[in-house]
Amino acid sequence: MGEEELHQLIRGCEKQDRKSQKMLYKAFYGFSMAICLRYTGDRDKAAEVMNQGFFKVFTNVERYDHAKPFKAWLGKIMMNVSIDYYRANLKMAYSDDLETAEHIGDGDYADKNLHYEDLLAMVQQLPHAYRTVFNLFAIDGYSHEEIADLLNINIGTSKSNLHKARQKLKMMIYKAEQAANNYNRGIDYTSIVAINGTDFKPAYFNNGIRG
Amino acid sequence: MKKEKEFDDIFKKGLGDPVEAGYQEQDWNALEQMLDGNKKRRGFVFWLPILSSAALLLIAFGWWLLRPETVQNQHQRPQIAMHQPVQPGGAGKAVVQSTTQQGKVSSQGDLTAQNGAAVTTTKPGINNGYQAANNGKPNIGLTGSNSIPVTNAGGGYATITGSTQRGNIITLAALNPALPGSGLGSNLSIDSVDVKHEALAANKPDKSNKITTKSIFVQHPRYALSVFGAPEVNGVNSFQQTRSGTNIGLVFSAGLFKKITFSTGALYALKPYNTYFSNYLGNSQPGSNLSSINADCRVLDIPLNVDFQFYSKNRNSFSIGSGLSSYIMLHESYQYNYTDPAVNGSVNYTVPNTNKYIFGVLNLQATYTRQINSAMGLSIQPYMKLPLTGIGANDAKLQTAGVAIGLSWNLNSLSNP
């Protein structure tokens, strides 16, 4: 989408034109959803939060400064509504079932060949409080001071949650590796059984003929 | 720290290159509902009292429009109360004088009965001769020994029924006739006389009076077919004396302009009504409050209406409209009731012909429509139908008010599934 087309759409949104709103929504659906997906536990919640974000966009679009990049403004709003979502679920956010992963060393994760879906699934499995801090710190680049301010928590809590988030993620990566290894072995084993079975059947039939 | 940074970067890089989430229309629908809901709640709450008031005003206006007319009629209409001794068995002549409240006494006629009493009633304007037969059935088929049907030979109104009762007092509720009647006995007196408009007897069947009104549905889709039903009330000249009727039909509407919708259709309406004799005859005749008429009319209403949509947000829309209806009378029958207990029951009469009244009724309606989905809509429509001309065998001014409930089908959804 060209800049001119984008600003035309935004002007349409300023007039509350429904068609313009829908075109803008579709154009930035993927971008917005990607942000909300990593702040929320699943796709349904992500869509819910994203719609809250777009609702704010459409009802406050006149505040958008056309001189600045729209995508950054939109991303900021999506992040804000994600934080709102965190606040709304504050009671559940601190449920701590921390499974210590201290025994897992700092291996080299760069060559783990983890794809987007894998990483997203892991982040989404994090407890809400850890997930939010990890997103803000590791991906969106906020400092602990800023996170503490945004989430109305102590800096120490922010650091602690970040640490616990990492430990959990490492545990998930470790478990994923284990599962992958088992899966690979399972494949081998299964194929052997199949070969054996195939070998066995002709023998049986031959025996039967002879008999 | 460096290890942690590297670890974080795996996620930052991996999640920073997202697999595009597939757009889902249902997500947009949810957002649209949020956007609509925000305005809808505010808009609806804001408009609801205004629209309710508008609908009530529409009804009240119609009520008011008709009520004063009725009151005025009662005052203008000469009230005839005649108390005149009739000599039993005599050949003499009893003269009945009527007086009008307005001080006008128009004419006097002679009423002769077989028993020898002659009664003269007054009636402004009409000097038709009326024949009354006590036992008979003038052309109306009145029965009962105490009733005297009167036929207007000149083509005007028809029947006068008289009743005998104690005393020599005659009360004439009717107008101008000279009534040759048959007497009953020596102590015959006519306590009341009911005049009935009888088109048959008058050799003017085309004069049948019928009053009906009908509701129309207008939908805001561009092209829509609507089915509706409505309970309604019918009254003559006013809604002071009403009976409930029913209305069901099919209406096609076309939104040819942005806010303007034209509609037409076919509506079958059952329009029973009661009225006092005076109302039934309208302004042209004086009447009596002593008798009433029950009418049963079935009408095919063909409306042609224009509606203006003045509010439309989200799924809700409101419109007001007006138009004209043509009536095709499918069935028309009357029952005449006599207040005199001596009268033997009531008299029925069915108009055999069907008549048409082109654009004889004014329609007023307010419509609230809520779209259930893109194809279907639900409407609630208070309406009123006011007569522009007399309808039916007796030119009665019958009006109808009701609230129609309908289901509309947006025909455009056929081409845009």
XYZ file of C-alpha atoms in Angstrom:
628
model
C 0.000 0.000 0.000
C 1.443 3.330 -1.036
C 1.763 6.242 1.327
C -0.791 8.266 -0.559
C -3.287 5.451 -0.521
C -2.678 4.914 3.174
C -3.315 8.532 4.057
C -6.388 8.541 1.898
C -7.684 5.620 3.889
C -6.872 7.368 7.132
C -8.733 10.446 5.971
C -11.683 8.202 5.182
C -11.445 6.791 8.695
C -11.480 10.306 10.075
C -14.871 10.676 8.433
C -15.910 7.389 10.008
C -16.276 5.906 6.565
C -16.892 2.219 7.125
C -15.311 1.099 3.876
C -12.093 2.938 4.620
C -12.061 1.468 8.100
C -12.388 -2.025 6.760
C -9.654 -1.530 4.159
C -7.297 -0.180 6.792
C -8.215 -3.030 9.080
C -7.450 -5.609 6.428
C -4.227 -3.903 5.443
C -2.821 -3.941 8.972
C -4.536 -7.049 10.233
C -1.442 -9.244 10.035
C 0.843 -6.662 11.562
C -1.493 -5.989 14.450
C -2.352 -9.581 15.042
C 1.333 -10.519 15.277
C 1.761 -8.079 18.151
C -1.332 -9.173 19.987
C -0.616 -12.860 19.490
C 2.586 -12.691 21.476
C 0.992 -10.715 24.281
C -1.979 -13.025 24.644
C -2.490 -16.697 25.234
C -4.290 -17.685 22.069
C -5.688 -16.465 18.826
C -9.168 -15.675 20.075
C -7.866 -13.437 22.816
C -5.421 -11.912 20.381
C -8.254 -11.034 18.002
C -10.205 -9.577 20.880
C -7.321 -7.402 21.979
C -6.526 -6.417 18.416
C -10.095 -5.290 17.874
C -9.864 -3.206 20.999
C -6.814 -1.628 19.422
C -8.536 -0.929 16.139
C -11.524 0.422 18.002
C -9.186 2.952 19.622
C -7.615 3.681 16.275
C -10.941 4.379 14.588
C -12.365 6.400 17.440
C -9.186 8.457 17.887
C -7.867 8.546 14.363
C -8.061 12.327 14.286
C -5.239 12.357 16.829
C -2.890 10.631 14.439
C -0.097 12.871 13.222
C 0.191 12.334 9.487
C 3.839 13.384 9.609
C 4.735 10.277 11.581
C 4.695 6.688 10.415
C 1.245 5.200 10.843
C 2.588 1.731 11.469
C 4.524 2.881 14.517
C 1.437 4.658 15.878
C -0.692 1.599 15.271
C 1.917 -0.726 16.832
C 2.085 1.459 19.897
C -1.676 1.312 20.271
C -1.666 -2.457 19.905
C 0.953 -2.705 22.589
C -1.025 -0.401 24.850
C -4.200 -2.408 24.506
C -2.166 -5.523 25.199
C -1.001 -3.942 28.426
C -4.582 -2.990 29.174
C -5.457 -6.599 28.665
C -2.743 -7.578 31.101
C -4.056 -5.132 33.672
C -7.590 -6.408 33.213
C -6.340 -9.895 33.988
C -4.027 -8.877 36.774
C -5.322 -11.419 39.256
C -4.458 -14.258 36.994
C -1.209 -12.729 35.897
C 0.820 -13.721 38.910
C -0.163 -17.304 39.156
C 3.280 -18.731 39.576
C 3.805 -22.349 38.857
C 7.451 -21.799 38.267
C 9.175 -24.879 37.172
C 12.802 -24.297 37.869
C 15.012 -24.631 34.913
C 18.200 -23.774 36.675
C 19.686 -27.077 35.641
C 19.354 -26.114 32.029
C 22.494 -24.491 30.883
C 22.876 -21.563 28.558
C 23.281 -23.567 25.447
C 23.632 -22.118 22.012
C 20.106 -21.402 20.944
C 21.011 -19.662 17.756
C 21.307 -22.894 15.853
C 18.130 -24.432 17.203
C 16.322 -23.520 14.020
C 13.229 -22.345 15.853
C 10.531 -20.999 13.617
C 7.960 -18.306 14.196
C 5.174 -20.695 15.142
C 7.411 -22.496 17.646
C 8.570 -19.298 19.287
C 5.067 -17.849 19.371
C 3.646 -21.003 20.933
C 6.292 -20.862 23.641
C 5.720 -17.236 24.455
C 2.003 -17.798 24.560
C 2.467 -20.575 27.078
C 4.162 -18.216 29.506
C 2.154 -16.967 32.462
C 0.642 -13.667 31.618
C 2.916 -11.586 33.836
C 6.064 -13.182 32.488
C 4.866 -12.987 28.935
C 4.114 -9.305 29.176
C 7.455 -8.389 30.685
C 9.341 -10.597 28.252
C 7.584 -9.047 25.289
C 8.193 -5.532 26.500
C 11.813 -6.098 27.360
C 13.116 -8.641 24.891
C 11.105 -7.816 21.803
C 9.790 -4.277 22.117
C 12.938 -2.920 23.732
C 11.612 -1.318 26.895
C 13.811 -0.932 29.940
C 12.861 -2.336 33.320
C 12.156 1.193 34.518
C 9.717 1.760 31.716
C 8.130 -1.635 32.179
C 7.723 -1.046 35.897
C 6.012 2.200 35.095
C 3.802 0.736 32.399
C 2.695 -2.241 34.400
C 2.702 -0.466 37.735
C 5.080 -2.969 39.268
C 8.461 -2.731 40.944
C 11.611 -2.795 38.864
C 12.637 -5.843 40.835
C 9.457 -7.587 39.902
C 10.043 -6.741 36.294
C 13.542 -8.194 36.405
C 12.352 -11.227 38.266
C 9.532 -11.866 35.831
C 11.886 -11.490 32.925
C 14.266 -13.972 34.428
C 11.497 -16.453 35.112
C 10.162 -15.979 31.604
C 13.529 -16.830 30.130
C 13.878 -19.882 32.333
C 10.496 -21.118 31.259
C 11.250 -20.525 27.637
C 14.522 -22.396 27.951
C 12.662 -25.248 29.557
C 10.215 -25.252 26.687
C 12.999 -25.301 24.145
C 14.663 -28.135 26.017
C 11.435 -30.118 26.147
C 10.787 -29.428 22.510
C 14.219 -30.809 21.698
C 13.540 -33.889 23.764
C 10.229 -34.425 22.093
C 11.807 -33.966 18.692
C 14.453 -36.551 19.486
C 11.835 -38.993 20.695
C 9.786 -38.314 17.643
C 12.694 -39.017 15.376
C 13.422 -42.265 17.153
C 9.788 -43.145 16.972
C 9.804 -42.662 13.249
C 12.767 -44.987 12.870
C 11.268 -47.603 15.084
C 7.966 -47.512 13.345
C 9.545 -47.913 9.959
C 11.426 -50.934 11.132
C 8.271 -52.519 12.418
C 6.655 -51.859 9.111
C 9.462 -53.503 7.258
C 9.281 -56.459 9.547
C 5.580 -56.715 9.014
C 5.959 -56.599 5.305
C 8.583 -59.280 5.437
C 6.452 -61.416 7.663
C 3.358 -61.466 5.532
C 4.815 -63.141 2.454
C 6.356 -65.740 4.720
C 2.990 -66.424 6.251
C 1.287 -66.709 2.921
C 4.013 -68.986 1.687
C 3.570 -71.163 4.688
C -0.106 -71.245 4.090
C 0.347 -72.363 0.507
C 2.666 -75.037 1.525
C 0.299 -76.182 4.221
C 24.234 -11.023 30.101
C 25.424 -11.591 26.622
C 23.895 -15.038 26.581
C 20.614 -13.587 27.719
C 20.747 -10.989 25.008
C 21.374 -13.671 22.451
C 18.512 -15.662 23.828
C 16.188 -12.688 23.658
C 17.300 -11.953 20.133
C 16.199 -15.390 18.998
C 12.672 -14.433 19.955
C 12.975 -10.898 18.749
C 14.151 -12.007 15.372
C 11.872 -14.985 15.097
C 8.758 -13.169 16.229
C 9.686 -10.065 14.293
C 9.182 -11.991 11.095
C 5.699 -13.253 11.658
C 3.862 -15.621 9.457
C 1.042 -13.454 8.262
C -2.038 -14.181 10.307
C -4.824 -15.025 7.922
C -7.471 -12.373 7.802
C -10.788 -13.546 9.134
C -13.975 -11.769 8.276
C -15.499 -12.691 11.605
C -12.913 -10.558 13.370
C -13.976 -7.556 11.334
C -17.609 -8.332 12.053
C -16.838 -8.314 15.754
C -15.110 -4.965 15.453
C -17.930 -3.588 13.360
C -20.337 -4.577 16.075
C -18.202 -2.707 18.579
C -18.196 0.352 16.365
C -21.908 0.046 15.731
C -22.684 -0.713 19.322
C -21.004 2.437 20.459
C -23.121 4.585 18.219
C -26.164 2.400 18.424
C -26.553 2.639 22.147
C -26.081 6.340 22.159
C -28.200 6.869 19.085
C -30.972 4.576 20.045
C -31.294 5.880 23.560
C -31.273 9.362 22.188
C -33.874 8.710 19.548
C -36.170 6.355 21.383
C -38.172 8.951 23.297
C -38.365 11.183 20.254
C -39.584 8.403 18.054
C -42.045 7.179 20.610
C -43.369 10.677 20.935
C -43.601 11.009 17.183
C -45.600 7.814 16.898
C -47.888 8.859 19.721
C -48.324 12.280 18.222
C -49.247 10.720 14.931
C -51.930 8.657 16.591
C -53.082 11.514 18.773
C -53.273 13.815 15.800
C -55.529 11.427 13.995
C -57.654 11.057 17.078
C -57.924 14.748 17.494
C -58.635 15.248 13.843
C -61.618 13.025 14.049
C -62.934 13.676 17.492
C -63.947 17.302 17.094
C -65.781 16.428 13.960
C -67.815 13.902 15.827
C -68.700 16.279 18.581
C -69.636 18.893 16.084
C -71.827 16.477 14.253
C -73.689 15.691 17.358
C -74.385 19.302 17.951
C -75.291 20.145 14.442
C -77.410 17.158 13.953
C -80.981 17.806 14.812
C -82.087 15.758 17.685
C -85.599 14.677 17.214
C -87.540 13.579 20.134
C -91.139 13.323 19.451
C -93.672 12.547 21.954
C -96.932 12.503 20.285
C -99.978 10.647 21.180
C -101.250 8.286 18.606
C -104.794 7.536 18.709
C -105.368 3.875 18.791
C -107.203 2.565 15.879
C -108.112 5.952 14.851
C -107.875 7.353 11.481
C -106.567 10.504 12.744
C -103.228 11.984 12.197
C -100.512 12.292 14.661
C -98.058 14.963 14.005
C -94.614 14.604 15.270
C -92.471 17.555 15.428
C -88.836 17.408 15.649
C -86.539 20.007 16.889
C -82.962 20.511 16.190
C -80.525 21.686 18.703
C -79.498 24.344 16.366
C -82.950 25.570 16.276
C -83.700 24.436 12.818
C -86.774 22.534 12.026
C -86.829 21.769 8.458
C -89.723 19.963 7.200
C -92.509 17.906 8.303
C -93.765 14.776 6.811
C -96.630 12.559 7.405
C -96.362 9.204 8.780
C -99.355 7.042 8.482
C -99.740 3.757 10.079
C -102.216 1.123 9.493
C -103.594 1.573 12.822
C -104.613 4.895 11.818
C -101.941 6.953 13.356
C -100.176 9.288 11.162
C -96.909 10.618 12.268
C -95.064 13.402 10.774
C -91.432 13.687 11.190
C -89.222 16.447 10.237
C -86.258 16.155 8.121
C -84.207 18.807 6.563
C -83.411 18.494 3.028
C -84.910 15.278 1.966
C -88.440 14.964 0.930
C -88.382 11.458 -0.175
C -91.345 9.392 0.478
C -90.859 6.529 2.812
C -93.043 3.619 2.957
C -93.313 1.726 6.088
C -94.953 -1.541 6.659
C -95.341 -2.831 10.064
C -95.371 -6.468 9.302
C -93.596 -6.280 6.180
C -90.537 -6.301 4.655
C -90.118 -3.478 2.537
C -87.124 -4.062 0.463
C -84.914 -4.519 3.372
C -86.233 -7.642 4.790
C -87.030 -6.389 8.168
C -88.946 -8.713 10.270
C -90.643 -8.349 13.519
C -94.043 -7.296 14.254
C -93.029 -4.118 15.830
C -90.642 -2.871 13.322
C -91.453 -0.661 10.487
C -88.994 -0.749 7.686
C -89.009 2.241 5.546
C -87.714 2.400 2.099
C -86.496 5.438 0.513
C -88.009 5.260 -2.843
C -86.055 8.166 -4.079
C -82.716 6.598 -3.673
C -81.764 8.051 -0.389
C -81.800 6.360 2.909
C -83.935 3.522 3.499
C -85.443 2.008 6.487
C -87.320 3.269 9.373
C -88.358 0.892 11.992
C -90.877 1.736 14.464
C -91.835 -0.035 17.533
C -94.876 -0.196 19.512
C -94.946 0.321 23.089
C -96.936 1.555 25.792
C -98.372 4.839 25.578
C -99.078 7.090 22.793
C -95.687 8.451 22.519
C -93.718 8.481 19.413
C -90.090 9.175 19.334
C -88.621 9.671 15.991
C -84.986 9.407 15.610
C -85.057 9.748 11.939
C -85.595 12.323 9.476
C -87.801 13.551 6.884
C -90.107 10.865 5.838
C -93.722 10.509 5.400
C -94.397 7.091 6.587
C -97.296 5.112 5.594
C -97.173 2.279 8.019
C -99.265 -0.470 9.191
C -100.627 -0.324 12.606
C -100.479 -2.975 15.110
C -103.293 -2.377 17.287
C -105.101 0.142 19.131
C -102.334 0.994 21.473
C -99.680 1.474 18.984
C -97.132 4.021 19.482
C -93.795 4.380 17.930
C -91.191 4.793 20.466
C -88.326 4.987 18.240
C -87.690 5.015 14.623
C -84.522 3.813 13.154
C -83.485 4.785 9.779
C -81.343 2.568 7.820
C -79.681 3.276 4.637
C -80.717 0.669 2.227
C -79.147 0.795 -1.127
C -81.012 -2.161 -2.432
C -84.354 -0.833 -1.666
C -83.416 2.435 -3.086
C -82.531 0.842 -6.361
C -79.127 2.254 -6.013
C -76.863 -0.580 -5.147
C -73.814 1.402 -6.042
C -74.297 3.521 -3.043
C -73.211 0.980 -0.576
C -71.397 2.312 2.309
C -68.379 0.685 3.651
C -65.712 1.909 5.870
C -62.420 0.316 6.115
C -58.885 1.150 6.578
C -55.711 -0.703 6.085
C -52.154 -0.708 7.016
C -49.171 -0.599 4.835
C -45.726 -1.841 5.381
C -42.771 -0.002 4.166
C -39.335 -1.388 4.482
C -36.116 0.357 3.980
C -34.300 -2.143 1.811
C -34.048 -1.080 -1.763
C -36.404 -3.753 -2.930
C -38.267 -5.683 -0.368
C -41.203 -7.961 -0.011
C -43.005 -7.807 3.296
C -45.556 -9.951 4.981
C -47.389 -8.461 7.860
C -50.325 -8.800 10.138
C -51.924 -6.215 12.317
C -54.498 -5.983 15.009
C -56.438 -2.782 14.539
C -59.440 -0.894 15.750
C -62.175 0.580 13.616
C -64.485 3.422 14.415
C -66.875 5.653 12.574
C -66.143 9.363 12.657
C -64.054 8.875 15.750
C -62.489 6.206 17.848
C -64.955 6.619 20.607
C -66.753 3.467 19.706
C -64.444 0.878 18.286
C -64.236 -2.732 17.374
C -61.115 -4.660 16.693
C -60.275 -5.977 13.278
C -57.465 -7.769 11.584
C -55.264 -7.009 8.689
C -52.899 -9.256 6.781
C -51.129 -8.781 3.510
C -48.160 -8.583 1.254
C -46.390 -5.397 0.326
C -43.672 -4.707 -2.181
C -41.485 -1.708 -1.556
C -38.876 -0.026 -3.655
C -36.366 2.467 -2.366
C -35.866 4.546 -5.454
C -34.180 7.368 -3.588
C -31.840 7.342 -0.686
C -34.395 8.024 1.992
C -37.612 7.647 0.056
C -39.371 4.353 -0.330
C -42.439 3.649 -2.410
C -44.616 0.747 -1.571
C -47.687 -1.006 -2.788
C -49.314 -4.332 -2.214
C -52.469 -6.165 -1.403
C -53.881 -6.304 2.084
C -56.870 -8.250 3.220
C -58.639 -6.607 6.090
C -61.487 -7.641 8.313
C -63.157 -4.503 9.449
C -66.036 -4.984 11.767
C -67.363 -1.868 13.374
C -70.145 -0.597 15.512
C -71.615 2.791 15.210
C -74.518 4.775 16.315
C -77.133 5.364 13.793
C -76.300 9.016 13.660
C -72.702 8.394 12.758
C -73.663 5.905 10.226
C -75.703 8.342 8.291
C -73.096 10.965 8.471
C -73.718 14.638 8.483
C -76.514 14.681 6.033
C -79.077 13.235 8.304
C -80.084 13.720 11.821
C -79.741 10.646 13.873
C -80.692 8.994 17.011
C -78.522 7.676 19.713
C -80.993 5.039 20.372
C -79.991 2.564 17.743
C -76.766 1.161 16.458
C -75.410 -0.720 13.536
C -72.920 -3.531 13.462
C -71.062 -3.797 10.223
C -68.850 -6.570 8.968
C -66.710 -5.508 6.077
C -63.952 -7.389 4.344
C -61.802 -5.294 2.175
C -58.928 -5.707 -0.192
C -56.746 -2.712 0.428
C -54.340 -1.671 -2.306
C -52.105 0.998 -0.865
C -49.746 3.344 -2.610
C -47.487 4.896 -0.034
C -44.370 6.993 0.204
C -42.147 6.734 3.240
C -39.378 9.017 4.351
C -36.620 7.465 6.382
C -35.467 10.079 8.848
C -33.210 7.919 10.969
C -31.066 4.974 10.061
C -28.144 3.736 12.056
C -26.749 0.297 12.064
C -29.605 -2.122 12.044
C -32.314 0.272 13.123
C -34.274 2.642 10.989
C -37.289 4.812 11.465
C -39.514 6.300 8.856
C -42.780 8.115 8.542
C -45.025 7.936 5.567
C -48.296 8.647 3.978
C -50.255 7.611 0.955
C -53.590 6.599 -0.418
C -55.389 3.340 -0.351
C -57.912 1.969 -2.759
C -60.498 -0.353 -1.337
C -62.164 -3.204 -3.092
C -65.077 -4.349 -1.034
C -65.133 -8.099 -0.881
C -67.915 -8.543 1.585
C -70.218 -6.154 3.295
C -72.985 -6.938 5.699
C -74.810 -5.005 8.357
C -76.771 -5.778 11.431
C -79.205 -3.204 12.698
C -79.908 -3.114 16.359
C -82.836 -1.439 17.948
C -82.775 -0.071 21.349
C -86.424 -0.542 21.803
C -86.827 -3.789 23.649
C -90.073 -4.326 21.860
C -88.246 -4.741 18.611
C -87.877 -8.329 17.842
C -84.180 -8.919 17.571
C -81.964 -7.408 14.980
C -81.993 -7.205 11.251
C -79.292 -8.371 8.941
C -78.526 -7.152 5.533
C -75.802 -8.147 3.123
C -74.774 -5.972 0.245
C -74.557 -8.268 -2.715
C -72.281 -6.281 -4.951
C -68.645 -5.431 -4.629
C -67.638 -1.863 -4.952
C -64.398 -0.099 -5.520
C -63.200 3.061 -3.895
C -60.170 4.377 -5.671
C -57.824 6.309 -3.410
C -60.602 6.772 -0.906
C -58.484 6.468 2.207
C -55.535 8.433 3.519
C -52.783 6.424 5.156
C -50.501 7.712 7.887
C -47.845 5.515 9.352
C -44.627 5.470 11.305
C -42.348 2.514 10.871
C -39.538 1.106 12.950
C -37.467 -1.501 11.180
C -34.696 -3.617 12.573
C -32.592 -5.649 10.206
C -32.154 -9.157 11.523
C -29.535 -9.849 8.891
C -28.791 -8.664 5.401
C -31.811 -10.449 4.004
C -34.461 -10.166 6.676
C -35.915 -7.323 8.652
C -38.552 -6.974 11.322
C -40.916 -4.024 11.327
C -43.313 -2.484 13.758
C -45.638 0.045 12.261
C -48.289 2.066 14.024
C -50.659 3.369 11.413
C -53.885 5.172 10.884
C -56.274 5.215 7.979
C -58.571 8.142 7.526
C -61.460 8.169 5.092
C -61.477 10.778 2.372
C -64.792 9.645 1.008
C -67.675 7.729 2.379
C -67.233 4.073 1.815
C -69.717 1.276 1.736
C -73.420 1.187 1.301
C -73.925 4.054 3.674
C -70.988 6.308 3.025
C -69.754 5.826 6.515
C -66.581 7.598 7.580
C -64.784 4.654 8.979
C -61.262 5.037 10.201
C -58.802 2.492 11.364
C -55.801 2.551 13.642
C -53.509 -0.312 14.391
C -50.007 -1.570 14.848
C -48.697 -3.840 12.137
C -45.912 -6.300 12.703
C -44.144 -7.541 9.651
C -41.257 -9.469 8.260
C -39.519 -8.113 5.235
C -37.342 -9.922 2.796
C -34.702 -7.917 1.058
C -34.906 -8.887 -2.584
C -31.486 -7.420 -3.210
C -30.035 -10.256 -1.193
C -30.865 -12.513 -4.115
C -28.316 -10.844 -6.283
C -25.848 -10.255 -3.467
C -25.662 -13.474 -1.548
